mmCIF file of C-alpha atoms in Angstrom:
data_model
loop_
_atom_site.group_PDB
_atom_site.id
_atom_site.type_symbol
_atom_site.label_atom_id
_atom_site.label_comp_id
_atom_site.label_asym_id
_atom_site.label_seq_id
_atom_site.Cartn_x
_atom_site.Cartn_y
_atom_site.Cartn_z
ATOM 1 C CA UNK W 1 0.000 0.000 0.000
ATOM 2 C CA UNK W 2 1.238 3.684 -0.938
ATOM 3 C CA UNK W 3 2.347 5.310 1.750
ATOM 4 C CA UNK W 4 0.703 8.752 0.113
ATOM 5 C CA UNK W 5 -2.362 8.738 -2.549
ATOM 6 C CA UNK W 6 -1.017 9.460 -6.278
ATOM 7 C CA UNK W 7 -1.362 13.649 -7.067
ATOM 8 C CA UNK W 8 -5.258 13.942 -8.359
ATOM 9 C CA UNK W 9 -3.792 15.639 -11.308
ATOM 10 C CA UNK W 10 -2.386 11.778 -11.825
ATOM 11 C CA UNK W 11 -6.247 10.885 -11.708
ATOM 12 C CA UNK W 12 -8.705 13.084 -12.616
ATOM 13 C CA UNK W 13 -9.697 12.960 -16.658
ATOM 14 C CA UNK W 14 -7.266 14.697 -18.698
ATOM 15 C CA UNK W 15 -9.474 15.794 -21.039
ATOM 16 C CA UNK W 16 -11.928 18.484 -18.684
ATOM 17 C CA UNK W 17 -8.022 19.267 -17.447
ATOM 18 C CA UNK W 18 -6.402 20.251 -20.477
ATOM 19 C CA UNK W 19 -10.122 22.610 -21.055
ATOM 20 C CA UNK W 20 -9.294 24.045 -17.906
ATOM 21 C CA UNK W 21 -5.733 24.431 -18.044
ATOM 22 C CA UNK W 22 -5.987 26.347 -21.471
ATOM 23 C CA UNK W 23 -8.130 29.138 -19.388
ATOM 24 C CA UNK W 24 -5.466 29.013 -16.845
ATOM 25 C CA UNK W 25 -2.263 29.227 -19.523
ATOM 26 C CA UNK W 26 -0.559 32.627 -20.473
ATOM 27 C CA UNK W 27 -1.573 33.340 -23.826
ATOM 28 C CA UNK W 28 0.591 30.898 -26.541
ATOM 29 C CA UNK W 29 1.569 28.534 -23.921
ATOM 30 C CA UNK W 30 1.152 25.119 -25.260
ATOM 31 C CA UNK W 31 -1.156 23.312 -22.250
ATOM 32 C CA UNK W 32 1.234 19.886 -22.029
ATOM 33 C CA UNK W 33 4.078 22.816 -21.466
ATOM 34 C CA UNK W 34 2.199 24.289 -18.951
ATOM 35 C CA UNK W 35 1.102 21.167 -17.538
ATOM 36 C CA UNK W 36 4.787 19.583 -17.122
ATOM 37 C CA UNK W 37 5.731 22.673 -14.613
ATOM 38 C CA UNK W 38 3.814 20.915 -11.965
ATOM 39 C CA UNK W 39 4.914 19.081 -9.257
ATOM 40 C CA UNK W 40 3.917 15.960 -10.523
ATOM 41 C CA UNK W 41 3.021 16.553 -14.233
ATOM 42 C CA UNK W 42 0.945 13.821 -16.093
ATOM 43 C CA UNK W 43 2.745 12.100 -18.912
ATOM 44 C CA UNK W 44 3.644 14.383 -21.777
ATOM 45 C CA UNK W 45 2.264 11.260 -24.510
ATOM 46 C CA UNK W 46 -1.444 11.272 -22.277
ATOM 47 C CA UNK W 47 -1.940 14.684 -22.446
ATOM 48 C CA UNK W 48 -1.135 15.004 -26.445
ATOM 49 C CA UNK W 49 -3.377 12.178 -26.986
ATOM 50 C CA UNK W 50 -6.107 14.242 -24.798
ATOM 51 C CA UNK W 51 -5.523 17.345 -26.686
ATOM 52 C CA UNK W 52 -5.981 15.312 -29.670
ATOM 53 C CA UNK W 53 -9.848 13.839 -28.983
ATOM 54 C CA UNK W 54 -10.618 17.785 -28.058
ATOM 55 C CA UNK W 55 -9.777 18.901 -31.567
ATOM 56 C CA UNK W 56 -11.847 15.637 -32.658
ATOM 57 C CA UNK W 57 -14.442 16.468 -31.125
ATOM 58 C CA UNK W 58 -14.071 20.543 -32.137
ATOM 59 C CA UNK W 59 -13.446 21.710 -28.470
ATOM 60 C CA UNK W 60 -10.186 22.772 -29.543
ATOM 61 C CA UNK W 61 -8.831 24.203 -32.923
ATOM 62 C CA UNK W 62 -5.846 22.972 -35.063
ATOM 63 C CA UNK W 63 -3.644 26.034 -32.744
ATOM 64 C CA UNK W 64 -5.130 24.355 -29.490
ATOM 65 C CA UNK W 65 -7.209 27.307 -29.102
ATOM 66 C CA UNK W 66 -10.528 27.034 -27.386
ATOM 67 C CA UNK W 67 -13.410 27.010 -29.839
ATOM 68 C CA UNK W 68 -16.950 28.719 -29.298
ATOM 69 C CA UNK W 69 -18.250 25.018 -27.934
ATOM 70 C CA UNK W 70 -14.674 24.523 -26.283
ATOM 71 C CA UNK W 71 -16.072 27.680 -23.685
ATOM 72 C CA UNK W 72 -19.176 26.595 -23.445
ATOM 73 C CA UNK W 73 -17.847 22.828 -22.129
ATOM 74 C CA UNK W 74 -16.008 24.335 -19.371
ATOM 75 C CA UNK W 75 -19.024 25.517 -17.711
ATOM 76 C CA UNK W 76 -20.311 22.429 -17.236
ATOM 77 C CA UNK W 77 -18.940 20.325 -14.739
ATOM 78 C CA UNK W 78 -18.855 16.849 -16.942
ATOM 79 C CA UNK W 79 -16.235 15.073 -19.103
ATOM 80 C CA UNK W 80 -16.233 17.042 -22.722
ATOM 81 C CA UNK W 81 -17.635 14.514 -24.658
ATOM 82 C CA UNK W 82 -20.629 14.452 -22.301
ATOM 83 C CA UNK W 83 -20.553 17.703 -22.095
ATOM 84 C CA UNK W 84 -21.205 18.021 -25.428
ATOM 85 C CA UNK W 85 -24.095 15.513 -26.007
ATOM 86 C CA UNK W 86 -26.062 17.780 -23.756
ATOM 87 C CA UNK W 87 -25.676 20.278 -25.961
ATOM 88 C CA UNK W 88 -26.232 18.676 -28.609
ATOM 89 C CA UNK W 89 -29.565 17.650 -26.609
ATOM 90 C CA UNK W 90 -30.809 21.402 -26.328
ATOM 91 C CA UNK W 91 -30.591 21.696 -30.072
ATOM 92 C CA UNK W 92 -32.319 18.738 -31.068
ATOM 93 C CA UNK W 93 -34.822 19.503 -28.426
ATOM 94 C CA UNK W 94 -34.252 15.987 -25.940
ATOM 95 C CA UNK W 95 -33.106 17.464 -23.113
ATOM 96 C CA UNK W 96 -34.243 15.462 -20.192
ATOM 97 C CA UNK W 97 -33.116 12.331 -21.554
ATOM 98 C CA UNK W 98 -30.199 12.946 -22.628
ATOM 99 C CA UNK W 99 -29.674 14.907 -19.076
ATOM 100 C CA UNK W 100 -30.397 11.734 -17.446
ATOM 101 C CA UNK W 101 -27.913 9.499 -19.414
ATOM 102 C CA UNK W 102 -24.928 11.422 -19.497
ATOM 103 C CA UNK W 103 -25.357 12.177 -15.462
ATOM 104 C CA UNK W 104 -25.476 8.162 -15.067
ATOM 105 C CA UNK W 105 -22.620 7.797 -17.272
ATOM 106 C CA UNK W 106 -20.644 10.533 -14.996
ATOM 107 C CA UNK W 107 -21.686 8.555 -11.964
ATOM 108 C CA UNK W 108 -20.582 4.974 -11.486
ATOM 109 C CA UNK W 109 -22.791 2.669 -13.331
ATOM 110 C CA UNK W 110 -25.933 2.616 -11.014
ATOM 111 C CA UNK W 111 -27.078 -1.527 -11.424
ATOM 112 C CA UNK W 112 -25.108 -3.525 -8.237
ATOM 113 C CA UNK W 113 -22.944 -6.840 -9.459
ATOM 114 C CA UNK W 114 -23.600 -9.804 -7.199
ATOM 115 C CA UNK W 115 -21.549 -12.049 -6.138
ATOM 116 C CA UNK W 116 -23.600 -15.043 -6.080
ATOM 117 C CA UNK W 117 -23.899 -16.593 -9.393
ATOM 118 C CA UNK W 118 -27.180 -17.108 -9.839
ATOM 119 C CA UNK W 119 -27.341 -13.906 -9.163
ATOM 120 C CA UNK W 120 -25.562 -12.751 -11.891
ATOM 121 C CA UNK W 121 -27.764 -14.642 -14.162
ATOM 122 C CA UNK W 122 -31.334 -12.273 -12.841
ATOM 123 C CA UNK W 123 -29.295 -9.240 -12.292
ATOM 124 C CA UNK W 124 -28.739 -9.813 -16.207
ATOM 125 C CA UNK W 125 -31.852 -10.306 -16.683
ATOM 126 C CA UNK W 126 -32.938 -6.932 -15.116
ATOM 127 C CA UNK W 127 -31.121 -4.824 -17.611
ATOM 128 C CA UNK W 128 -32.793 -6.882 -20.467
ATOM 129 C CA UNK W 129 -36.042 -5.929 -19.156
ATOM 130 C CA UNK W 130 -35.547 -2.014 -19.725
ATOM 131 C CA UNK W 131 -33.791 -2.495 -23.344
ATOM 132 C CA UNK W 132 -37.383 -1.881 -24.519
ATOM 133 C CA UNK W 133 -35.855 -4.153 -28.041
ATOM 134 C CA UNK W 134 -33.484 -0.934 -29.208
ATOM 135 C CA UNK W 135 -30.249 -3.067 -28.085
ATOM 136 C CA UNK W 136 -28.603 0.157 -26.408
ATOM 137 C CA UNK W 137 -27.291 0.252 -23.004
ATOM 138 C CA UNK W 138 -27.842 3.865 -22.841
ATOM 139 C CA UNK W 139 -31.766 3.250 -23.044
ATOM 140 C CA UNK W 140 -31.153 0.569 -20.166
ATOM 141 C CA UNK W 141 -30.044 3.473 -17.802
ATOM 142 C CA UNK W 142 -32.844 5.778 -18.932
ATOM 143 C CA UNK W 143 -35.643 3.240 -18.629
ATOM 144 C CA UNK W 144 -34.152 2.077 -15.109
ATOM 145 C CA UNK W 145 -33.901 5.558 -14.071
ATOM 146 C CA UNK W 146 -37.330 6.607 -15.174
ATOM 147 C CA UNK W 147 -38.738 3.704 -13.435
ATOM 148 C CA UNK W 148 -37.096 4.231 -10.220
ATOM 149 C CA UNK W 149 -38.701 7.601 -10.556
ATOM 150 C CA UNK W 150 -41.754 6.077 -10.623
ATOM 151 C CA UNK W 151 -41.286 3.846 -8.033
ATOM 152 C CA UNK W 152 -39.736 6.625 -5.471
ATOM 153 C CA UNK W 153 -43.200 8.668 -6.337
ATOM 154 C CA UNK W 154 -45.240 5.303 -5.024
ATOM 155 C CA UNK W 155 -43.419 4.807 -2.074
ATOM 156 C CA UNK W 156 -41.819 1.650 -2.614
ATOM 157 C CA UNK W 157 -37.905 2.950 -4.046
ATOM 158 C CA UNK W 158 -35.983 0.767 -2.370
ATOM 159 C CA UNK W 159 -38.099 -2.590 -2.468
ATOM 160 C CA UNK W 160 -38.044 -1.562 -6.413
ATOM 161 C CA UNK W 161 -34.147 -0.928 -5.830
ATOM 162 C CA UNK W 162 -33.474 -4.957 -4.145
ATOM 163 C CA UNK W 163 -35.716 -6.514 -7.235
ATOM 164 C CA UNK W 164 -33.867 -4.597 -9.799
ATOM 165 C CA UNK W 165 -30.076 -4.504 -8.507
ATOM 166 C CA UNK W 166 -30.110 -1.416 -8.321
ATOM 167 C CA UNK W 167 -28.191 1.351 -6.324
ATOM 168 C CA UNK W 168 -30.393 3.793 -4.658
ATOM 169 C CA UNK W 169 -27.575 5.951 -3.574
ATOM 170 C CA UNK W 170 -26.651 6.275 -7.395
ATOM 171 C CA UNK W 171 -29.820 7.448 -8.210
ATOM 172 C CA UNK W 172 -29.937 9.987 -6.080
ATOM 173 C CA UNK W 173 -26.042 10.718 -6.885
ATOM 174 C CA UNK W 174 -28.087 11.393 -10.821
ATOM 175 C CA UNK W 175 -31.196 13.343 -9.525
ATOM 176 C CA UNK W 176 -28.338 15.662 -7.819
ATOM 177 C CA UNK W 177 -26.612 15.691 -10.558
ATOM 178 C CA UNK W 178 -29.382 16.116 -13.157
ATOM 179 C CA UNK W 179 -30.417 19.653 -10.886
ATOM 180 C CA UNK W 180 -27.420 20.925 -10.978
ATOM 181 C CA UNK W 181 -26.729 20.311 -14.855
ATOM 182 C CA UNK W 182 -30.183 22.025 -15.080
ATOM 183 C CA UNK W 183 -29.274 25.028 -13.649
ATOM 184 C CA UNK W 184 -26.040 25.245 -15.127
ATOM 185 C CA UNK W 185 -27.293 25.012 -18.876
ATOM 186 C CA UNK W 186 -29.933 27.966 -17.365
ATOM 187 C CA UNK W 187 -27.867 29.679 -16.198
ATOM 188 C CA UNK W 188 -25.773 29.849 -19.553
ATOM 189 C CA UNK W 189 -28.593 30.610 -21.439
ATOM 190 C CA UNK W 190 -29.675 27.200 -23.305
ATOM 191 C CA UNK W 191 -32.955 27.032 -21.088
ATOM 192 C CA UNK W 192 -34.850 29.770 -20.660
ATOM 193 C CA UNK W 193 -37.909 30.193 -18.580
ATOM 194 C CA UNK W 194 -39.786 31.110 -20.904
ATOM 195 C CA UNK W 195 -40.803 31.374 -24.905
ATOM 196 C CA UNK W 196 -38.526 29.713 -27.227
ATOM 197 C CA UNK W 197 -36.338 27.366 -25.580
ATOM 198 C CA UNK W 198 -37.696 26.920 -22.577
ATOM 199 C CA UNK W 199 -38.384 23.666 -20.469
ATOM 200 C CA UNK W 200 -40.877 22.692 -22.953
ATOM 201 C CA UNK W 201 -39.582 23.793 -25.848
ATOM 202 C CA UNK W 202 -36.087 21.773 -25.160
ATOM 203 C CA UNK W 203 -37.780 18.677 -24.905
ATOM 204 C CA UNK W 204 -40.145 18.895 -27.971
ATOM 205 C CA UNK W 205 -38.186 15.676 -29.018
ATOM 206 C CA UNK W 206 -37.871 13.632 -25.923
ATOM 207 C CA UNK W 207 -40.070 10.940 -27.200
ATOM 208 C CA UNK W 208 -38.449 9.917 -30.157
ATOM 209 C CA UNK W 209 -35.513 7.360 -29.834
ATOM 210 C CA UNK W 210 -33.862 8.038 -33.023
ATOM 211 C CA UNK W 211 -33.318 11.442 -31.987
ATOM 212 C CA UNK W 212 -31.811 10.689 -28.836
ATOM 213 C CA UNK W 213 -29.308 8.678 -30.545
ATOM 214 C CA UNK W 214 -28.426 11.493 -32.692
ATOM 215 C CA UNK W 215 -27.434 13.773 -29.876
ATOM 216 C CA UNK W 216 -25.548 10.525 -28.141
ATOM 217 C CA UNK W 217 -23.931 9.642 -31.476
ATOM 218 C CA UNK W 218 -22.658 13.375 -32.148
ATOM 219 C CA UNK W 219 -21.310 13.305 -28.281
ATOM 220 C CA UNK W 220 -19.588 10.038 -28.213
ATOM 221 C CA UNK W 221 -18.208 10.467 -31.199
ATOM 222 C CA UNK W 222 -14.927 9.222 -31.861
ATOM 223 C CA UNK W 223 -15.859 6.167 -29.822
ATOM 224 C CA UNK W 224 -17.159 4.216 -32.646
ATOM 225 C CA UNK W 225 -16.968 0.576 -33.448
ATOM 226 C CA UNK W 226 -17.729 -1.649 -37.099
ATOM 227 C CA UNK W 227 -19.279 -4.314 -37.198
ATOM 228 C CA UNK W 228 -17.176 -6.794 -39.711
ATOM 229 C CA UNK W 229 -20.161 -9.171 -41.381
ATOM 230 C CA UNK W 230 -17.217 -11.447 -42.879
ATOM 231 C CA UNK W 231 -15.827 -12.467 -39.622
ATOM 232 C CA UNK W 232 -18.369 -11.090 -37.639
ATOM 233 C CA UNK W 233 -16.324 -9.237 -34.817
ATOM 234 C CA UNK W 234 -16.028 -5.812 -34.236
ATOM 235 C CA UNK W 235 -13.755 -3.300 -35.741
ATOM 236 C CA UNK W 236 -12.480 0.321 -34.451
ATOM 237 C CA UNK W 237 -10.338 2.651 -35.411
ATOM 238 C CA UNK W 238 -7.289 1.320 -33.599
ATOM 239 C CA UNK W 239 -8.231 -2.067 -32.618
ATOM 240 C CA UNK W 240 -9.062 -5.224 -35.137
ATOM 241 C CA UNK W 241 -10.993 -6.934 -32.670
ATOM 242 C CA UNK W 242 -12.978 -5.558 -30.019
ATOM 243 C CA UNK W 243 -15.666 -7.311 -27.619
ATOM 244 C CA UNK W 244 -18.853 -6.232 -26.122
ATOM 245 C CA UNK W 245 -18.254 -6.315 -22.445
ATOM 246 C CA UNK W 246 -20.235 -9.186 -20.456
ATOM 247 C CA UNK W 247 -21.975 -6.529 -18.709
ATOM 248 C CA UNK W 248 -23.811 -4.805 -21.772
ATOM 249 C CA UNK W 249 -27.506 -5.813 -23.015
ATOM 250 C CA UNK W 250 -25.962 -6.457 -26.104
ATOM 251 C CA UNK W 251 -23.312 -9.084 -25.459
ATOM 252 C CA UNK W 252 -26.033 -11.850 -25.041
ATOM 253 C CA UNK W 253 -28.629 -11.790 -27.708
ATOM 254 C CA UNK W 254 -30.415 -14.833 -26.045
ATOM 255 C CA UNK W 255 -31.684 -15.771 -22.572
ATOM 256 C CA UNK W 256 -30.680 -19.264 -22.946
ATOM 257 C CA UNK W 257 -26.967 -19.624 -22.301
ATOM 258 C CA UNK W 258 -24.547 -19.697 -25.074
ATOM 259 C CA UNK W 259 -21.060 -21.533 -24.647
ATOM 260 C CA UNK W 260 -18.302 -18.235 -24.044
ATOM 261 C CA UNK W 261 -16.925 -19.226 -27.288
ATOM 262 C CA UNK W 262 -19.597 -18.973 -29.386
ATOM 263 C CA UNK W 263 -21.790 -15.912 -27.348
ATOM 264 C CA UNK W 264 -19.368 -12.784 -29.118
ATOM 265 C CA UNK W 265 -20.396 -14.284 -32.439
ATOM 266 C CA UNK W 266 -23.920 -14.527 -31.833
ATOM 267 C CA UNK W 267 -24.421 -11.494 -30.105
ATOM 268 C CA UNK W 268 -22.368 -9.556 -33.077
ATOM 269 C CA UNK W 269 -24.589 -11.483 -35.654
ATOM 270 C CA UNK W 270 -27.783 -10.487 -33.685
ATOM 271 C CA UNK W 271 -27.109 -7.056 -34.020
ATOM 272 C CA UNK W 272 -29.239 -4.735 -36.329
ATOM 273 C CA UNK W 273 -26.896 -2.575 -37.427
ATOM 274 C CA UNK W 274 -23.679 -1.859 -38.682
ATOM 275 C CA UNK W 275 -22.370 0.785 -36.289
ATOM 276 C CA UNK W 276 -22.227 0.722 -32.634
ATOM 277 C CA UNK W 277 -21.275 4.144 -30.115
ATOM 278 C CA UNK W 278 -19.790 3.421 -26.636
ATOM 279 C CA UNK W 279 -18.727 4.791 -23.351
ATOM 280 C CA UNK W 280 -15.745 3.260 -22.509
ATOM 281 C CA UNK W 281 -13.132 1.044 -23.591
ATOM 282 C CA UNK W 282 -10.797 -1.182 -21.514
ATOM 283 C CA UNK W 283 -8.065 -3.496 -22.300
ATOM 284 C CA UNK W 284 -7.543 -7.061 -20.316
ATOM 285 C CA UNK W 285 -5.511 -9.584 -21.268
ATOM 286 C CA UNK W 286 -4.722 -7.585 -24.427
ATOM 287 C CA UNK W 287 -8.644 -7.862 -25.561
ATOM 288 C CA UNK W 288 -10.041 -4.539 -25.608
ATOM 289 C CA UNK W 289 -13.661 -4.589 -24.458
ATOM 290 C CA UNK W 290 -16.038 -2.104 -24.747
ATOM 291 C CA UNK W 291 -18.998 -1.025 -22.760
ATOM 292 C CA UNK W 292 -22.381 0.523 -22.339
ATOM 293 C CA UNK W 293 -23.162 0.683 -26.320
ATOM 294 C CA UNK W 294 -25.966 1.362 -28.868
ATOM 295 C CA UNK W 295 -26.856 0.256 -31.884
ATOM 296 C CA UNK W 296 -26.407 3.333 -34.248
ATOM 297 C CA UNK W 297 -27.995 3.563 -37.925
ATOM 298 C CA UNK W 298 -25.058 4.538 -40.996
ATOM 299 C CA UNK W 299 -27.399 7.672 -42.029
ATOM 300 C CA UNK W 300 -27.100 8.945 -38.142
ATOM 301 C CA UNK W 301 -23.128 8.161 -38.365
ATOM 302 C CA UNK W 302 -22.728 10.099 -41.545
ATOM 303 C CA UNK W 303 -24.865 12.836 -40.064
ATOM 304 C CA UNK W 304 -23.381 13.771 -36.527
ATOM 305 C CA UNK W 305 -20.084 12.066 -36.543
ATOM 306 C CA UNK W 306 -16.843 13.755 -37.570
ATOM 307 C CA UNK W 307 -15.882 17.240 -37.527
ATOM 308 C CA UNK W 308 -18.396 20.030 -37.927
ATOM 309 C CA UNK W 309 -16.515 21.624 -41.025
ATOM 310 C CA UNK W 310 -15.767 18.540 -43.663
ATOM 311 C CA UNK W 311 -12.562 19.460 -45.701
ATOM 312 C CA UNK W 312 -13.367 20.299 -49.667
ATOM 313 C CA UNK W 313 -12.092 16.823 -49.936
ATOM 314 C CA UNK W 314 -14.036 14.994 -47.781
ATOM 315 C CA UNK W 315 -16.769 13.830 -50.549
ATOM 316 C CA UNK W 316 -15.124 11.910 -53.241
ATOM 317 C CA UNK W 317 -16.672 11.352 -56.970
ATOM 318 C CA UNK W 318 -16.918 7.341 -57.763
ATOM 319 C CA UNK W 319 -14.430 7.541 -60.594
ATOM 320 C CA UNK W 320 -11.783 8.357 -57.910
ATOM 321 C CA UNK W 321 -12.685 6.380 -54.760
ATOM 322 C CA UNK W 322 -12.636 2.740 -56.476
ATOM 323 C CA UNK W 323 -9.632 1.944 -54.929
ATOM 324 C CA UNK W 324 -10.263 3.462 -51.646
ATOM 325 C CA UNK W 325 -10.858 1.018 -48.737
ATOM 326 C CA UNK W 326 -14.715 2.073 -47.210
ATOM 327 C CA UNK W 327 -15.458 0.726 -43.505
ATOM 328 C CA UNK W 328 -19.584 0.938 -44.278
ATOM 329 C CA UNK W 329 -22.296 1.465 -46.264
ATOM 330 C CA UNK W 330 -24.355 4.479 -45.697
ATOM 331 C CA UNK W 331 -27.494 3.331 -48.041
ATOM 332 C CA UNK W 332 -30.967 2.045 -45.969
ATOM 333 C CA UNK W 333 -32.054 0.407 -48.844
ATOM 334 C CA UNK W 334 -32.525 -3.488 -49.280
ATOM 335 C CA UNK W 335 -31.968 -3.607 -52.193
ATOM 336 C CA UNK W 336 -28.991 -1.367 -53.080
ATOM 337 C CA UNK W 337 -26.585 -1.248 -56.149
ATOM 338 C CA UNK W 338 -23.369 -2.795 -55.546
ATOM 339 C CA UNK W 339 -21.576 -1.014 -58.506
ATOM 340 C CA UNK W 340 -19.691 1.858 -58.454
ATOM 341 C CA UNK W 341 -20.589 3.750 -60.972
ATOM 342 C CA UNK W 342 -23.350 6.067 -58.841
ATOM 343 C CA UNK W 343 -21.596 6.095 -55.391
ATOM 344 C CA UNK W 344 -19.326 8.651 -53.745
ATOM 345 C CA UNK W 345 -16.937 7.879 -50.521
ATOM 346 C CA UNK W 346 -17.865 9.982 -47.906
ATOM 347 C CA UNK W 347 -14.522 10.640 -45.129
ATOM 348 C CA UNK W 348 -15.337 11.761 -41.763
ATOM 349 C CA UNK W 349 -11.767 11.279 -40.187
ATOM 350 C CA UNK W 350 -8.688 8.800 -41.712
ATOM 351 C CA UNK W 351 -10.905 5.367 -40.331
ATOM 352 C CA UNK W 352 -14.510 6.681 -40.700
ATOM 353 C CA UNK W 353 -15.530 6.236 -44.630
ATOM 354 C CA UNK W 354 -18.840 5.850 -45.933
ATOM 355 C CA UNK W 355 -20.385 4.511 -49.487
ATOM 356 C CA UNK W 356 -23.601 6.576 -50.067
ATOM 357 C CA UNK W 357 -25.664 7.323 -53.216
ATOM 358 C CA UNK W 358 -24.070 10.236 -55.184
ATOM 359 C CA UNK W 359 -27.378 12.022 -55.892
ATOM 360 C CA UNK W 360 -27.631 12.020 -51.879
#
């Protein structure tokens, strides 16, 4: 055991840091310069990589230069990539729950782990009864949330709590959380009291699933994952193979149980779609799993992912993408033309390509 706890500039995300410390910095003072005069400065290579996902994800420019969003993400007191989806949230009017999944995801994930194995097996079970069929873990933690809601409002929270394996001090960890957001993003400006975007107004769009993804899909971007028909694993943008955690919705397709070996394959072949978003991605035993996902259409990738201002090159003519490897197709259709001759390539970022119709 440490004699001393590790500096909680060792710990805390470098991400919100590096936001912070660019406030904080004389004026053209690179952050990791700034950062290394500290007692015990984080590695230089972690705080690049940091800076790096903020110019992804436009929070800083090419200069590392706060943008417009890049200001308004250090007012609000979550990672910047959640940060973000809530914004996103106000301006496709689905606030509230949006509000309530990126406060779970800021809070340790609210369902308990048992240790008994059986268990296991109905606390499993649980989550699949809140997937509502979308196969997303992110509707899992708004159903669960909403229903606790429900449940604290009828006087019987924590009975619904033991059933469900869930935390109660987690949930009300979010409702604190989900207050204080509130009254940050009024505070700013992005919810008024009233006329246009008020309460109401923000939430116009609460209802409808599809948009929800959008404003998760343009917040988690660049955590994206392919799903590879031919082999049928999961591709990202610097691993070959990734896995679906054991603890997501999604990595068992069927209640029955499936042998380990063969319950990644099924669960990838099970899934609807092509793309996946996710929260978090960890690496044991040099597998890198992934967790808390969502099923994700290729029109809502295409839309919200990537950079906000595509390069003049970013659409390519089909005479001069042939060659061109393409991770996905972007067409909806069942019955769509494999030849070339009428589709463009579409690049987001140096992984993210998409095939779509050239008229589109």
């Amino acid at each position: 055991m440490l004699e001393f706890q590790s500096p909680e500039l060792l710990r805390m995300p470098l991400q919100e840091l590096c936001l912070h410390t660019k406030l904080l910095a004389p004026i053209n003072c690179p952050v990791v310069d700034f950062l290394m005069k500290a007692p015990d400065p984080p590695p230089a290579l972690i705080v690049k990589n940091a800076l790096q996902m903020l110019k992804s994800i436009d929070a800083m420019d090419p200069w590392e230069d706060l943008t417009e969003l890049g200001y308004h993400l250090t007012e609000l007191p979550l990672e910047p990539h959640l940060g973000k989806m809530l914004l996103c949230a106000v301006v496709l009017k689905c606030l509230d729950p949006v509000l309530t999944i990126a406060c779970a995801l800021a809070c340790q994930d609210p369902f308990v782990l048992p240790t008994l194995a059986s268990q296991k097996r109905a606390a499993m079970l649980c989550r699949k009864c809140f997937t509502a069929g979308t196969f997303s873990d992110h509707m899992v933690l708004l159903r669960a949330f909403q229903a606790w809601q429900k449940a604290r409002s009828d006087g019987w929270e924590r009975a619904f709590c033991e059933k469900n394996f869930l935390s109660q001090a987690t949930m009300q960890i979010i409702v604190g959380m989900r207050t204080q957001l509130l009254g940050q993003l009024r505070a700013s400006g992005f919810v008024r009291a009233r006329g246009g975007a008020d309460i109401r107004d923000v939430n116009a769009n609460s209802e409808n699933w599809a948009v929800v993804k959008a404003a998760l899909v343009a917040g988690m971007y660049p955590s994206l994952v392919h799903v590879d028909r031919e082999s049928l694993v999961l591709t990202a943008s610097k691993e070959k193979k990734v896995r679906l955690h054991p603890t997501s919705v999604l990595s068992q397709p069927q209640y029955k149980k499936i042998p380990p070996v063969n319950g990644q394959t099924a669960a990838v072949q099970a899934l609807p779609t092509d793309w996946l978003i996710y929260d978090e991605m960890t690496r044991a035993h040099r597998i890198a799993n992934i967790r808390c996902c969502s099923v994700v259409t290729p029109v809502t990738v295409a839309l919200f992912c990537g950079p906000a201002r595509l390069p003049s090159n970013a659409l390519q003519a089909s005479s001069s993408c042939q060659g061109d490897k393409v991770s996905s197709d972007s067409s909806d259709s069942e019955t769509e033309d494999r030849t070339t001759s009428n589709v463009s390539l579409l690049k987001l970022d140096e992984w993210l390509h998409l095939k779509l119709d050239s008229e589109v």
